[in-house]
């Protein structure tokens, strides 16, 4: 049981399901597990860390995977892209900012260029940069995203604007109903983050995984306070969706105060982050309501395809 789309044909994969390049969760083991299950995995490079890239590309063994970068971070550390290209990734994903400065290097190296965008203007910019695949990411997504467009509205707009470039939907897709909806909206597949972050092979701690299982989507919100306290230089138009906790409740709306007291707050934050979800960040998308267990990546891929097939019926092509 599968869906053949222009994405599966381009990547030579069985199922139109991509693992998001999540800095804190998508290591080589998870990326390889998603590819081995018939989808395709992207390793997250964090803030363009060459060390992370080398380590996690090697951890994937000989399995075909890709690697994802945050464009504004890559601008400060462009050598991380060279590090990635040394491993001949099948695809490189560029997200959060103008991909143009890096696009030709990716393509000249023979990797497919995936660009994750948050608005229609960014989609057109990615198309002009030569993207082979454009990922339309709504503000429903876990982790960072734009603050304007939702997945359901953005995907068909981008499909129309960049045709014939294949489009992938990202943001709140956590089961087969999401995959089915994305295909109906004209996408060629889905990029899933939150669902895979709570999987057996994810790099997340057990506390984070159990936190995702317990979390409610109503309690997620887009916020900048976790970036401010960690000193992560995210542009203000890319907030991050996380589960509300005592720390965010204390500082939301008082971002300037937090920035002014960052040193003291950072020390407190670092001391508690690892095991204490009342302070530490739990990035999660609106799909977190659907995360009720911690299965293997393979189970997630196969179950998502089976659910989508059930939702669409046997008459859907592919
Ligand atoms: C924990 C977490 C970390 C993320 N880190 C990154 C990252 O480093 N780079 C990136 O391009 N996107 C990152 N994202 C966003 C994903 O690429 C993707 O758009 C998102 O997970 C899709 O929404 P979903 O989480 O609802 O499936 C992250 C998402 C999560 C949940």
PDB file of C-alpha atoms and ligand atoms in Angstrom, residues 20-24 46 69-70 93 95-96 116 137 140-144 170-173 191-195 204 283-287, ligand 1:
ATOM      1  CA  UNK A  20      11.719  17.193   9.279  1.00  0.00           C
ATOM      2  CA  UNK A  21      15.329  18.237   9.995  1.00  0.00           C
ATOM      3  CA  UNK A  22      14.754  18.937  13.695  1.00  0.00           C
ATOM      4  CA  UNK A  23      17.840  20.241  15.438  1.00  0.00           C
ATOM      5  CA  UNK A  24      17.143  18.485  18.721  1.00  0.00           C
ATOM      6  CA  UNK A  46      21.212  22.629  14.657  1.00  0.00           C
ATOM      7  CA  UNK A  69      19.920  24.043   7.441  1.00  0.00           C
ATOM      8  CA  UNK A  70      18.573  27.232   8.968  1.00  0.00           C
ATOM      9  CA  UNK A  93      16.837  21.503   2.824  1.00  0.00           C
ATOM     10  CA  UNK A  95      14.702  26.901   5.675  1.00  0.00           C
ATOM     11  CA  UNK A  96      14.033  30.281   7.274  1.00  0.00           C
ATOM     12  CA  UNK A 116      10.990  25.287   3.307  1.00  0.00           C
ATOM     13  CA  UNK A 137       5.137  25.332   6.250  1.00  0.00           C
ATOM     14  CA  UNK A 140       0.618  25.330  12.950  1.00  0.00           C
ATOM     15  CA  UNK A 141       4.054  23.682  12.777  1.00  0.00           C
ATOM     16  CA  UNK A 142       6.090  22.647  15.776  1.00  0.00           C
ATOM     17  CA  UNK A 143       9.259  24.619  16.361  1.00  0.00           C
ATOM     18  CA  UNK A 144       9.919  27.746  14.318  1.00  0.00           C
ATOM     19  CA  UNK A 170       4.366  20.909   6.736  1.00  0.00           C
ATOM     20  CA  UNK A 171       2.626  21.879   9.946  1.00  0.00           C
ATOM     21  CA  UNK A 172       0.279  19.818  12.137  1.00  0.00           C
ATOM     22  CA  UNK A 173       0.445  16.684   9.996  1.00  0.00           C
ATOM     23  CA  UNK A 191       7.035  16.796   6.134  1.00  0.00           C
ATOM     24  CA  UNK A 192       6.395  15.640   9.702  1.00  0.00           C
ATOM     25  CA  UNK A 193       8.236  16.916  12.758  1.00  0.00           C
ATOM     26  CA  UNK A 194       6.405  16.678  16.078  1.00  0.00           C
ATOM     27  CA  UNK A 195       5.081  13.149  15.359  1.00  0.00           C
ATOM     28  CA  UNK A 204      14.690  13.683  22.357  1.00  0.00           C
ATOM     29  CA  UNK A 283       8.572  22.438  20.871  1.00  0.00           C
ATOM     30  CA  UNK A 284       5.331  20.991  19.474  1.00  0.00           C
ATOM     31  CA  UNK A 285       2.943  21.675  16.630  1.00  0.00           C
ATOM     32  CA  UNK A 286      -0.836  21.747  16.610  1.00  0.00           C
ATOM     33  CA  UNK A 287      -0.764  18.063  15.701  1.00  0.00           C
TER      34      UNK A 287
HETATM   35  C1  LIG B   1      11.477  19.944  17.905  1.00  0.00           C
HETATM   36  C2  LIG B   1      11.491  20.611  16.572  1.00  0.00           C
HETATM   37  C3  LIG B   1      12.695  21.109  16.084  1.00  0.00           C
HETATM   38  C4  LIG B   1      12.740  21.696  14.808  1.00  0.00           C
HETATM   39  N1  LIG B   1      13.942  22.120  14.326  1.00  0.00           N
HETATM   40  C5  LIG B   1      14.010  22.550  13.041  1.00  0.00           C
HETATM   41  C6  LIG B   1      15.286  22.852  12.463  1.00  0.00           C
HETATM   42  O1  LIG B   1      16.320  22.761  13.123  1.00  0.00           O
HETATM   43  N2  LIG B   1      15.325  23.242  11.177  1.00  0.00           N
HETATM   44  C7  LIG B   1      14.176  23.327  10.409  1.00  0.00           C
HETATM   45  O2  LIG B   1      14.267  23.657   9.228  1.00  0.00           O
HETATM   46  N3  LIG B   1      12.959  23.086  10.944  1.00  0.00           N
HETATM   47  C8  LIG B   1      12.854  22.677  12.225  1.00  0.00           C
HETATM   48  N4  LIG B   1      11.612  22.389  12.752  1.00  0.00           N
HETATM   49  C9  LIG B   1      10.400  22.597  11.928  1.00  0.00           C
HETATM   50  C10 LIG B   1      10.207  21.421  10.962  1.00  0.00           C
HETATM   51  O3  LIG B   1      11.077  21.549   9.853  1.00  0.00           O
HETATM   52  C11 LIG B   1       8.771  21.287  10.414  1.00  0.00           C
HETATM   53  O4  LIG B   1       8.409  22.387   9.652  1.00  0.00           O
HETATM   54  C12 LIG B   1       7.721  21.087  11.496  1.00  0.00           C
HETATM   55  O5  LIG B   1       8.125  20.139  12.448  1.00  0.00           O
HETATM   56  C13 LIG B   1       6.404  20.629  10.864  1.00  0.00           C
HETATM   57  O6  LIG B   1       5.348  20.739  11.761  1.00  0.00           O
HETATM   58  P1  LIG B   1       4.914  19.576  12.794  1.00  0.00           P
HETATM   59  O7  LIG B   1       5.934  19.631  13.881  1.00  0.00           O
HETATM   60  O8  LIG B   1       3.567  20.005  13.227  1.00  0.00           O
HETATM   61  O9  LIG B   1       4.946  18.274  12.053  1.00  0.00           O
HETATM   62  C14 LIG B   1      11.550  21.816  14.028  1.00  0.00           C
HETATM   63  C15 LIG B   1      10.338  21.315  14.548  1.00  0.00           C
HETATM   64  C16 LIG B   1      10.296  20.709  15.789  1.00  0.00           C
HETATM   65  C17 LIG B   1       8.987  20.158  16.293  1.00  0.00           C
END
